[in-house]
XYZ file of C-alpha atoms in Angstrom:
725
model
C -13.431 46.184 1.981
C -9.830 45.132 2.641
C -8.684 41.817 1.125
C -5.815 39.790 2.550
C -3.878 37.879 -0.172
C -2.103 35.622 2.328
C -5.233 34.460 4.043
C -6.850 31.175 4.920
C -6.680 29.552 1.463
C -2.993 30.370 1.032
C -2.172 28.921 4.439
C -3.984 25.658 3.766
C -2.486 25.198 0.290
C 1.030 26.025 1.457
C 0.865 23.684 4.434
C -0.569 20.856 2.299
C 2.151 21.184 -0.340
C 4.825 21.239 2.334
C 3.536 18.084 4.000
C 3.266 16.297 0.630
C 6.748 17.234 -0.566
C 8.548 16.363 2.657
C 8.158 12.522 2.512
C 8.936 12.386 -1.202
C 12.117 14.453 -0.853
C 13.305 12.368 2.086
C 12.622 9.115 0.264
C 14.480 10.277 -2.838
C 17.416 11.366 -0.697
C 17.708 7.922 0.914
C 17.674 6.193 -2.489
C 20.380 8.502 -3.782
C 22.398 7.781 -0.663
C 22.071 4.043 -1.331
C 23.440 4.519 -4.866
C 26.511 6.281 -3.511
C 26.980 3.618 -0.848
C 26.851 0.875 -3.484
C 29.406 2.744 -5.534
C 31.586 3.038 -2.441
C 31.202 -0.667 -1.669
C 32.234 -1.497 -5.244
C 35.375 0.629 -4.996
C 36.187 -0.815 -1.561
C 35.870 -4.403 -2.763
C 38.012 -3.689 -5.815
C 40.631 -2.245 -3.480
C 40.490 -5.418 -1.367
C 41.118 -7.670 -4.380
C 43.913 -5.426 -5.589
C 45.630 -5.533 -2.186
C 45.425 -9.323 -2.006
C 46.582 -9.691 -5.601
C 49.575 -7.512 -4.782
C 50.477 -9.925 -1.970
C 50.493 -12.794 -4.510
C 52.409 -11.084 -7.309
C 55.718 -12.654 -8.425
C 55.393 -15.719 -6.201
C 55.523 -18.625 -8.679
C 55.950 -21.285 -5.999
C 52.353 -20.637 -4.920
C 51.051 -21.746 -8.311
C 51.162 -25.003 -10.235
C 53.057 -23.985 -13.337
C 52.082 -26.911 -15.611
C 48.373 -26.783 -14.648
C 48.228 -23.042 -15.034
C 49.745 -23.088 -18.507
C 47.355 -25.711 -19.923
C 45.491 -24.432 -22.926
C 42.383 -26.363 -22.028
C 41.166 -28.216 -18.944
C 39.198 -31.456 -19.329
C 37.189 -32.240 -16.224
C 37.452 -36.049 -16.342
C 41.196 -35.956 -17.205
C 42.392 -32.957 -15.205
C 41.430 -33.699 -11.626
C 40.570 -31.277 -8.829
C 41.275 -32.277 -5.257
C 38.323 -30.854 -3.331
C 38.840 -29.601 0.172
C 37.237 -32.211 2.444
C 35.463 -31.299 5.633
C 37.325 -33.954 7.628
C 39.469 -37.056 7.466
C 37.968 -40.016 5.596
C 37.564 -43.309 7.449
C 39.216 -45.873 5.178
C 36.704 -48.705 5.420
C 35.688 -49.159 1.780
C 32.038 -48.267 2.510
C 32.211 -44.762 1.052
C 29.792 -43.342 3.658
C 31.824 -40.160 4.183
C 31.732 -39.391 0.450
C 27.937 -39.112 0.179
C 27.881 -35.370 0.924
C 30.082 -34.830 -2.155
C 27.873 -36.766 -4.582
C 27.437 -33.782 -6.887
C 31.193 -33.905 -7.547
C 31.432 -37.579 -8.539
C 32.698 -38.337 -12.039
C 31.527 -41.416 -13.956
C 34.088 -43.234 -16.137
C 33.110 -45.814 -18.728
C 33.028 -46.363 -22.487
C 34.327 -42.879 -23.319
C 37.279 -43.283 -20.992
C 38.605 -46.691 -22.024
C 42.378 -46.855 -22.493
C 42.666 -50.434 -23.744
C 40.311 -53.251 -24.758
C 41.655 -56.691 -25.704
C 38.613 -57.604 -27.806
C 37.077 -54.540 -29.462
C 33.942 -56.542 -30.313
C 33.326 -57.659 -26.759
C 31.054 -55.477 -24.666
C 32.698 -53.297 -22.031
C 31.534 -54.382 -18.600
C 33.956 -52.240 -16.621
C 33.082 -48.754 -15.266
C 33.733 -46.824 -12.091
C 32.794 -43.672 -10.192
C 35.655 -41.603 -8.857
C 36.527 -38.522 -6.830
C 39.639 -37.082 -5.174
C 39.916 -34.710 -2.239
C 42.516 -33.388 0.122
C 42.613 -32.944 3.855
C 45.470 -32.419 6.304
C 48.344 -33.254 3.960
C 46.744 -36.292 2.309
C 45.143 -36.874 -1.054
C 42.062 -39.085 -0.630
C 40.444 -41.003 -3.476
C 37.693 -43.548 -3.912
C 36.738 -45.855 -6.780
C 33.321 -47.470 -6.915
C 33.927 -50.137 -9.565
C 31.292 -52.004 -11.532
C 32.806 -55.372 -12.567
C 30.704 -58.550 -12.902
C 33.778 -60.764 -12.510
C 36.243 -59.793 -9.798
C 39.615 -61.550 -10.058
C 41.954 -60.991 -7.097
C 45.669 -61.609 -6.949
C 46.760 -65.123 -6.101
C 48.231 -65.593 -2.673
C 51.478 -67.082 -4.005
C 51.586 -65.119 -7.274
C 54.703 -63.083 -7.974
C 53.058 -60.773 -10.513
C 50.818 -57.929 -9.357
C 49.217 -56.975 -12.687
C 47.545 -60.268 -13.772
C 44.437 -59.578 -11.778
C 41.985 -56.714 -11.196
C 44.057 -53.804 -9.984
C 44.312 -50.025 -9.693
C 47.204 -48.238 -11.375
C 48.479 -44.815 -10.282
C 50.990 -42.607 -12.118
C 52.248 -39.180 -11.133
C 55.018 -36.702 -11.749
C 56.421 -36.425 -8.246
C 57.480 -33.081 -6.774
C 61.073 -34.025 -7.568
C 60.053 -34.209 -11.297
C 60.434 -38.009 -11.385
C 57.868 -40.212 -13.118
C 56.372 -42.539 -10.505
C 54.021 -45.484 -11.024
C 52.157 -47.482 -8.418
C 49.819 -50.421 -8.459
C 47.195 -51.491 -5.928
C 46.377 -55.187 -5.927
C 45.155 -57.388 -3.136
C 44.805 -61.079 -2.456
C 41.613 -60.616 -0.427
C 39.219 -57.835 0.623
C 40.596 -55.625 3.364
C 43.666 -53.458 3.622
C 45.184 -52.833 0.269
C 48.662 -53.758 -0.883
C 50.418 -51.005 -2.825
C 53.583 -51.439 -4.829
C 55.889 -49.086 -6.675
C 56.548 -50.089 -10.287
C 59.704 -49.418 -12.295
C 59.849 -46.038 -13.972
C 59.965 -47.726 -17.391
C 56.360 -48.392 -18.437
C 57.468 -51.537 -20.311
C 58.620 -53.096 -17.076
C 56.244 -54.384 -14.429
C 58.868 -56.001 -12.251
C 60.659 -55.683 -9.995
C 58.212 -54.064 -7.557
C 58.634 -52.908 -4.017
C 55.926 -52.317 -1.422
C 54.769 -48.770 -0.864
C 53.389 -48.511 2.664
C 52.620 -44.806 2.434
C 49.652 -45.590 0.204
C 46.932 -46.850 2.545
C 43.359 -47.915 2.011
C 40.665 -50.586 1.902
C 39.432 -52.940 -0.803
C 35.807 -54.011 -0.296
C 33.693 -56.264 -2.514
C 30.153 -55.228 -3.426
C 27.178 -56.757 -5.215
C 28.213 -55.156 -8.515
C 31.990 -55.212 -8.127
C 34.242 -53.657 -5.538
C 35.214 -50.373 -3.862
C 38.696 -49.015 -3.375
C 39.242 -46.249 -0.819
C 42.753 -44.907 -0.253
C 44.917 -41.993 0.706
C 48.316 -40.798 -0.542
C 50.565 -38.223 1.145
C 50.534 -34.948 -0.837
C 54.351 -34.930 -0.902
C 54.168 -38.008 -3.166
C 51.869 -36.281 -5.668
C 52.973 -33.673 -8.150
C 51.090 -31.619 -10.676
C 50.525 -34.640 -12.946
C 48.315 -37.529 -11.870
C 46.349 -40.341 -13.420
C 44.358 -43.402 -12.301
C 43.345 -46.520 -14.255
C 41.331 -49.636 -13.394
C 42.446 -52.848 -15.130
C 39.901 -55.635 -15.546
C 40.787 -59.354 -15.689
C 37.849 -61.666 -16.416
C 39.545 -65.063 -16.904
C 40.843 -66.582 -13.700
C 43.054 -69.029 -15.625
C 45.035 -67.079 -18.212
C 44.616 -63.767 -16.269
C 44.986 -61.540 -19.287
C 43.834 -57.916 -18.954
C 40.578 -57.542 -20.888
C 40.078 -53.798 -20.556
C 41.498 -50.716 -18.944
C 39.408 -47.635 -18.049
C 41.031 -44.606 -16.468
C 41.300 -40.865 -16.074
C 44.173 -40.767 -18.570
C 46.832 -42.985 -20.114
C 49.613 -43.797 -17.652
C 52.436 -44.785 -20.017
C 54.164 -41.381 -20.205
C 54.238 -38.111 -18.314
C 52.814 -36.257 -21.283
C 49.712 -38.457 -21.319
C 48.951 -37.890 -17.666
C 46.258 -35.502 -16.636
C 46.815 -32.784 -14.090
C 45.650 -32.538 -10.526
C 44.986 -29.261 -8.815
C 45.258 -29.230 -5.052
C 44.060 -26.043 -3.283
C 47.100 -24.245 -1.964
C 47.377 -24.074 1.841
C 49.939 -21.300 1.483
C 47.495 -19.106 -0.425
C 44.752 -19.935 2.061
C 46.972 -18.724 4.885
C 47.475 -15.419 3.065
C 43.751 -14.782 2.548
C 42.588 -16.399 5.792
C 42.423 -13.038 7.532
C 39.484 -12.056 5.373
C 37.387 -14.872 6.866
C 36.680 -12.623 9.850
C 34.530 -10.379 7.650
C 31.539 -10.917 5.407
C 33.609 -10.904 2.214
C 34.357 -14.180 0.493
C 37.757 -14.365 -1.179
C 38.640 -16.741 -3.992
C 41.981 -17.261 -5.688
C 41.619 -18.932 -9.100
C 44.172 -20.051 -11.616
C 44.318 -19.149 -15.265
C 41.535 -21.633 -16.039
C 39.216 -20.383 -13.337
C 39.886 -23.324 -11.021
C 39.792 -22.462 -7.334
C 43.188 -22.531 -5.632
C 42.009 -21.175 -2.287
C 38.864 -19.848 -0.647
C 38.131 -17.959 2.560
C 35.107 -16.303 4.125
C 31.332 -16.583 3.894
C 29.014 -14.065 2.242
C 26.212 -15.101 4.618
C 28.068 -13.534 7.554
C 26.582 -10.335 8.944
C 29.653 -8.509 10.188
C 30.578 -6.351 7.222
C 31.995 -2.860 7.578
C 28.571 -1.532 6.590
C 26.667 -3.234 9.390
C 29.069 -3.278 12.323
C 28.325 0.351 13.145
C 24.583 -0.301 13.098
C 24.476 -2.779 15.964
C 22.745 -0.716 18.598
C 22.245 -1.858 22.113
C 18.720 -3.022 22.672
C 16.866 -0.300 24.514
C 13.870 -0.890 26.758
C 12.541 2.659 26.655
C 8.881 3.178 25.890
C 9.641 4.776 22.510
C 11.972 1.953 21.435
C 9.430 -0.647 22.520
C 6.703 1.141 20.588
C 8.882 1.304 17.464
C 9.879 -2.345 17.716
C 6.379 -3.699 18.409
C 4.201 -1.439 16.280
C 6.095 0.787 13.839
C 8.644 -1.709 12.493
C 6.015 -4.347 11.525
C 4.247 -1.563 9.632
C 7.434 -0.298 7.958
C 8.514 -3.760 6.852
C 5.342 -4.283 4.896
C 7.084 -1.917 2.456
C 10.749 -2.486 3.279
C 12.490 -5.851 3.001
C 14.898 -7.284 5.524
C 18.099 -8.761 4.054
C 17.578 -12.562 4.202
C 20.191 -14.953 5.551
C 18.723 -18.040 3.930
C 19.321 -17.092 0.314
C 20.694 -19.660 -2.126
C 24.438 -19.371 -2.665
C 25.058 -21.157 -5.951
C 28.844 -20.734 -5.661
C 29.160 -22.035 -2.108
C 31.113 -25.188 -3.033
C 32.258 -24.270 -6.521
C 35.627 -25.476 -7.748
C 35.560 -23.426 -10.923
C 34.498 -19.813 -11.298
C 33.489 -17.904 -14.368
C 32.054 -14.522 -15.148
C 32.715 -11.346 -17.034
C 34.704 -9.892 -14.139
C 36.957 -12.980 -13.948
C 37.467 -13.114 -17.705
C 38.412 -9.464 -17.700
C 40.780 -9.948 -14.740
C 42.507 -12.855 -16.521
C 43.222 -10.467 -19.384
C 44.979 -8.153 -16.934
C 42.212 -5.646 -16.055
C 40.488 -5.039 -12.759
C 36.719 -5.484 -12.969
C 33.539 -5.867 -10.916
C 29.982 -7.004 -11.513
C 26.633 -7.373 -9.758
C 24.486 -10.506 -9.785
C 21.293 -11.827 -8.255
C 21.188 -15.082 -6.358
C 19.056 -17.807 -8.017
C 16.170 -17.168 -5.601
C 16.335 -13.384 -6.226
C 16.659 -12.725 -2.501
C 20.119 -11.193 -2.443
C 22.348 -9.030 -4.625
C 26.011 -10.058 -4.707
C 28.852 -7.741 -5.683
C 31.919 -9.486 -7.126
C 35.274 -7.885 -7.952
C 38.379 -9.428 -9.492
C 42.015 -8.363 -9.862
C 44.757 -10.169 -11.849
C 47.784 -11.893 -10.323
C 50.987 -11.229 -12.288
C 54.062 -13.498 -12.470
C 56.798 -12.666 -14.975
C 54.461 -10.330 -16.867
C 51.953 -13.164 -17.274
C 48.551 -13.429 -15.631
C 48.684 -16.620 -13.579
C 45.342 -16.204 -11.881
C 42.991 -13.762 -10.206
C 41.765 -12.750 -6.773
C 37.976 -12.652 -6.596
C 36.082 -11.035 -3.715
C 32.338 -11.220 -3.166
C 29.980 -9.391 -0.828
C 26.236 -9.061 -0.539
C 24.492 -5.715 -0.312
C 22.881 -6.741 2.997
C 24.899 -4.163 4.890
C 23.848 -1.331 2.599
C 20.249 -2.540 2.615
C 20.329 -2.628 6.409
C 21.794 0.875 6.463
C 19.137 2.026 3.998
C 16.399 0.454 6.113
C 17.714 2.213 9.217
C 17.735 5.516 7.354
C 14.205 4.928 6.060
C 13.055 3.933 9.543
C 14.331 7.226 10.914
C 12.835 9.065 7.944
C 9.467 7.386 8.520
C 9.663 8.240 12.220
C 10.303 11.889 11.389
C 7.546 11.875 8.763
C 5.067 10.274 11.170
C 5.983 12.804 13.845
C 5.654 15.753 11.473
C 2.479 14.352 9.913
C 0.982 13.730 13.359
C 1.853 17.222 14.498
C 0.622 18.625 11.188
C -2.582 16.609 11.457
C -3.186 17.884 14.974
C -2.429 21.425 13.869
C -4.751 21.071 10.886
C -7.393 19.492 13.131
C -7.323 22.392 15.558
C -7.065 24.842 12.668
C -10.024 23.225 10.887
C -11.964 23.005 14.165
C -11.383 26.705 14.738
C -12.538 27.474 11.208
C -15.590 25.220 11.440
C -16.542 26.672 14.825
C -16.318 30.202 13.449
C -18.336 29.238 10.367
C -20.913 27.425 12.536
C -21.160 30.441 14.817
C -21.631 32.714 11.815
C -24.313 30.376 10.474
C -26.165 30.332 13.803
C -26.029 34.130 14.061
C -27.336 34.449 10.496
C -30.200 32.021 11.187
C -31.121 33.732 14.449
C -31.079 37.151 12.804
C -34.098 36.289 10.588
C -37.268 34.578 11.828
C -39.405 32.065 9.973
C -41.347 34.886 8.247
C -38.164 36.390 6.867
C -38.154 39.361 9.202
C -34.881 40.624 10.655
C -34.996 40.299 14.435
C -31.322 40.544 15.456
C -28.245 42.189 14.056
C -24.966 40.352 13.336
C -21.949 41.465 15.300
C -19.093 41.942 12.811
C -15.900 39.960 13.465
C -12.560 41.696 13.942
C -10.511 38.811 12.485
C -8.336 39.822 9.532
C -9.009 36.806 7.296
C -11.639 35.587 4.842
C -14.090 34.425 7.529
C -13.815 37.778 9.308
C -14.351 39.476 5.952
C -17.425 37.278 5.362
C -18.758 38.061 8.847
C -18.465 41.793 8.215
C -20.181 41.366 4.815
C -23.049 39.410 6.406
C -23.396 42.027 9.146
C -23.635 44.774 6.538
C -26.112 42.805 4.421
C -28.335 41.954 7.416
C -28.247 45.567 8.529
C -29.354 46.847 5.148
C -31.941 44.053 4.854
C -33.305 44.952 8.312
C -33.757 48.570 7.268
C -35.563 47.538 4.104
C -37.757 45.015 5.968
C -38.669 47.619 8.562
C -39.619 49.963 5.765
C -41.842 47.318 4.155
C -43.437 46.360 7.479
C -44.422 49.940 8.222
C -45.359 50.876 4.671
C -48.899 49.463 4.823
C -49.734 51.158 8.151
C -48.225 54.432 6.933
C -50.121 54.274 3.654
C -53.302 53.379 5.504
C -52.842 56.234 7.924
C -51.852 58.767 5.286
C -54.578 57.799 2.801
C -57.525 57.604 5.202
C -57.863 61.398 5.487
C -57.814 62.042 1.715
C -60.232 59.159 1.207
C -62.562 60.581 3.908
C -62.434 63.999 2.235
C -63.245 62.497 -1.150
C -66.000 60.325 0.367
C -67.635 63.333 2.142
C -67.389 65.431 -1.011
C -69.104 62.716 -3.032
C -71.830 62.388 -0.404
C -72.497 66.162 -0.638
C -72.681 65.901 -4.398
C -75.280 63.130 -4.062
C -77.465 65.490 -2.025
C -77.684 67.814 -4.974
C -79.738 67.299 -8.096
C -77.403 66.118 -10.845
C -78.016 65.277 -14.451
C -77.716 61.684 -15.605
C -74.198 61.950 -17.036
C -72.813 63.703 -13.993
C -74.488 61.215 -11.655
C -72.803 58.350 -13.540
C -69.350 59.789 -12.872
C -70.167 60.446 -9.209
C -71.314 56.825 -8.764
C -68.122 55.547 -10.344
C -66.070 57.800 -8.028
C -67.935 56.464 -4.973
C -67.306 52.895 -6.138
C -63.570 53.638 -6.471
C -63.436 55.209 -3.025
C -65.136 52.113 -1.554
C -62.584 49.842 -3.211
C -59.766 52.048 -1.953
C -61.199 51.894 1.593
C -61.351 48.090 1.369
C -57.715 47.971 0.243
C -56.670 50.114 3.178
C -58.593 47.861 5.589
C -56.965 44.734 4.164
C -53.486 46.263 4.385
C -53.915 47.060 8.056
C -55.686 43.798 8.927
C -52.506 41.679 9.017
C -50.655 44.280 11.059
C -53.503 44.565 13.538
C -53.662 40.758 13.818
C -49.938 40.417 14.533
C -50.229 43.066 17.233
C -53.349 41.536 18.751
C -51.800 38.017 18.848
C -49.249 39.221 21.360
C -51.993 40.427 23.711
C -54.613 37.711 23.172
C -56.227 35.932 26.137
C -55.924 32.163 25.693
C -58.866 30.029 26.798
C -59.994 26.439 26.472
C -62.708 25.947 23.860
C -64.288 23.125 21.818
C -62.863 23.162 18.313
C -65.700 21.064 16.876
C -68.339 23.630 17.890
C -66.341 26.537 16.472
C -65.941 24.804 13.094
C -69.632 23.724 13.037
C -70.840 27.225 13.899
C -68.675 28.788 11.208
C -69.896 26.333 8.577
C -73.547 27.063 9.435
C -72.915 30.756 8.888
C -71.140 30.091 5.562
C -74.079 28.015 4.321
C -76.382 30.938 5.000
C -73.971 33.539 3.603
C -73.223 31.629 0.398
C -76.529 29.947 -0.524
C -75.387 29.224 -4.072
C -72.248 27.350 -2.854
C -72.503 23.728 -1.785
C -70.639 22.428 1.275
C -69.863 18.888 2.494
C -69.147 19.056 6.235
C -67.845 16.219 8.436
C -67.294 17.252 12.053
C -67.017 14.717 14.925
C -69.394 14.834 17.871
C -66.513 15.041 20.319
C -65.771 18.648 21.333
C -62.001 18.318 20.657
C -60.965 20.740 23.391
C -57.920 22.907 22.713
C -56.134 25.982 24.069
C -56.366 29.205 22.083
C -58.630 31.999 20.887
C -61.843 30.800 19.181
C -62.289 34.156 17.367
C -58.915 33.643 15.637
C -59.918 30.094 14.610
C -63.090 31.598 13.128
C -60.957 34.173 11.287
C -58.771 31.299 9.956
C -61.927 29.559 8.728
C -63.086 32.785 7.029
C -59.857 33.094 5.063
C -59.704 29.416 4.043
C -63.370 29.219 2.998
C -63.141 32.512 1.084
C -60.059 31.185 -0.740
C -61.805 27.853 -1.520
C -64.967 29.582 -2.816
C -62.907 31.830 -5.082
C -61.062 28.909 -6.741
C -63.899 26.345 -6.636
C -65.467 25.163 -9.904
C -69.099 26.125 -10.342
C -71.528 23.433 -9.262
C -68.984 21.590 -7.094
C -69.084 21.376 -3.301
C -66.357 22.380 -0.879
C -65.428 19.528 1.472
C -64.681 20.426 5.099
C -63.488 17.545 7.313
C -62.397 17.727 10.955
C -60.787 14.600 12.466
C -58.641 13.644 15.421
C -55.320 11.944 14.645
C -53.493 10.974 17.803
C -52.809 14.090 19.842
C -53.759 16.498 17.061
C -56.851 17.763 15.289
C -56.719 17.800 11.489
C -58.851 20.252 9.485
C -59.027 19.503 5.750
C -60.633 21.969 3.320
C -60.778 20.659 -0.228
C -62.171 22.183 -3.397
C -62.328 21.211 -7.046
C -60.611 23.632 -9.376
C -57.245 24.693 -10.774
C -54.092 23.174 -9.260
C -51.316 25.050 -7.541
C -48.373 26.027 -9.726
C -45.120 24.158 -9.258
C -43.116 25.137 -6.133
C -45.946 27.349 -4.813
C -47.278 25.038 -2.069
C -45.324 26.943 0.609
C -44.976 30.394 -0.953
C -48.726 31.034 -1.038
C -48.687 31.434 2.758
C -46.211 34.311 2.540
C -47.293 37.937 2.730
C -48.308 39.712 -0.502
C -48.255 36.472 -2.568
C -51.155 35.574 -4.857
C -51.637 33.007 -7.650
C -54.754 34.668 -9.114
C -54.828 35.479 -12.813
C -54.276 39.184 -13.512
C -57.717 40.195 -14.729
C -60.632 42.317 -13.630
C -61.881 41.201 -10.193
C -64.861 42.166 -8.115
C -62.745 42.648 -5.017
C -59.136 43.703 -4.578
C -56.681 40.992 -3.430
C -53.314 41.687 -1.844
C -52.275 38.099 -1.055
C -52.824 38.467 2.708
C -55.626 35.925 3.344
C -53.521 32.742 3.552
C -50.766 34.707 5.275
C -53.241 35.572 8.050
C -54.321 31.905 8.179
C -50.682 30.878 8.706
C -50.267 33.435 11.509
C -53.317 32.016 13.303
C -52.161 28.373 12.862
C -48.655 29.110 14.128
C -50.087 31.103 17.054
C -51.934 27.943 18.120
C -48.677 25.905 17.646
C -50.101 24.236 14.591
C -49.120 23.886 10.949
C -50.781 24.645 7.647
C -49.911 23.361 4.197
C -51.364 23.258 0.701
C -51.186 20.434 -1.820
C -52.752 19.368 -5.061
C -55.348 16.635 -4.831
C -54.249 13.128 -5.711
C -56.762 13.150 -8.602
C -55.133 16.361 -9.942
C -58.493 18.142 -10.010
C -58.217 20.582 -7.116
C -56.381 21.736 -3.996
C -56.340 20.551 -0.355
C -55.581 22.902 2.549
C -54.545 20.897 5.620
C -54.377 22.472 9.095
C -53.088 20.534 12.119
C -53.735 21.896 15.628
C -52.611 20.392 18.947
C -55.301 19.245 21.400
C -55.007 19.498 25.174
C -55.030 16.562 27.612
C -58.768 16.543 28.386
C -59.771 16.374 24.706
C -57.340 13.545 24.107
C -58.943 11.558 26.903
C -62.478 11.858 25.494
């Protein structure tokens, strides 16, 4: 028979492998694409920093030379003027400074410049911060001083009282000193001191320094502003404390640095508005640009990394569509996809949002003259930030660096869009594949079910072939199986037909020879024979009789099957038929005991009473043959619902395992192979089953619950009249 190598199994396996590989390949492709996009973003950001650094090369006026060339920056000494969000109201209450609390610096014991009595405890301390906004340098001093001594109203000196001293190297490279002293809380009085630190007079008012002096429960507050054109790259503040209102000697001085010489002054770094104007154009995108000096201090900043208008996402802003497919994706598919995918968050923690100093491997490398980039996670692990840095060169020296930062939100959004489309394609293909497989499997199952039904209908309950299978013309495994089944059933039908006709043929063919032998033996008996010869003739007659009985038994089942199709069905009382049969058996088998229980009701049923009697003959003969000597055969007829139940039970050997149903098949016997008085072909219980099934009943055999015999149970349906009795 022809085999087809690319048949059903190959199709199923190939389609399954294809459907499994498709999502995996697409997913791997998207991840590889994201790697290349990240690499491209890194190169793009490095190019941005390099372009901005080029715009700042060889422009020394944009940088504070003295601050940039410091070997080391001390936070409390070298001040940083933070960019304020707005102008400060000079009222001495410090309310506008609260949002900058994390930038306050505390000055005390470690920052004392002078103490008159080293053994006396230091009671002076202050909190300080400077910031810049709109051309002014703002500063506040929250002073803790148990004894506040103000300047006398008629006093000529300005330094024999609590006061604030300011020193700076002005933009014109002149050393300038100022003092803030007041006769009462309110607007401050500022004076310019002589350039010589040893001189405190003469002084002249400085009206450009404005502010408020306000007393508090623990001391006083000073809030002021100074025009940036008065402040150079060097700056220092000091608070002088006078405790004795009579002699007015200075008891202690605490400050940011010593104010006696320019060299002792600390530095002040003011973010450069010129640099901010250069990088301001980048604020329209999602990159954040920093310009830092040689010490990592921020000179200018522009942009916000939380913005969502990067070059990677601008092309992804699709117009919202109201089509049915878009609505379905938005309402049903996207919530499912984003159980796996993650949307780029906008509420991540930006630890560098208000930083005034930056550090990192990329910045350190840029300050050595090399371009560099790095990746970092935000503290809450919600966002990945890419940072790149390029050096700024002035006279072959690195004076600072340009730092650019971007999140990967754009790439993640692009990746999510790609995965969404991939998932849509996969779902479409999988749905179509599932439907195709469903119809393919349904077709296969229908063909297999049809083949099963044809195979079951071809053979009846007795195992006889009644119909032939029609072979399929399909060129696949199921068609091949159908043709094999058709061939098998055909050959089995021929063999079954041969077996069914063998008994009648043997009976017909052997009757004539048996009759000839029988007549010859009868003629021999009419003659006078000696004793030895007569013995052999008697044995021959006995063998012929046994052979005749075998032939009768072989044809009995065939005759019964033929007669069942032509039987006349009548209504008869089952109880009377069983009782009559049992009376005859008691007379026929006087040595065998019987226990009979038959109800008085007639138990009317439809059928042929002669066949019921024949069923009783076979069952009683079988019970007598296997019954133990001296034990009685129990015959019980009862009505159970709409059926009559006939139970024939005998004590004796049990049925072998798995033989409770096979003993009712033709030519099956469980007798021990030994010499028997009568020949047995295994047709008795087979005939009993034919009679029971003809009357739409059932017959079964089982071992007794006491394991000492066998029960034969026959159930027969009763008609309506008998059920009403």
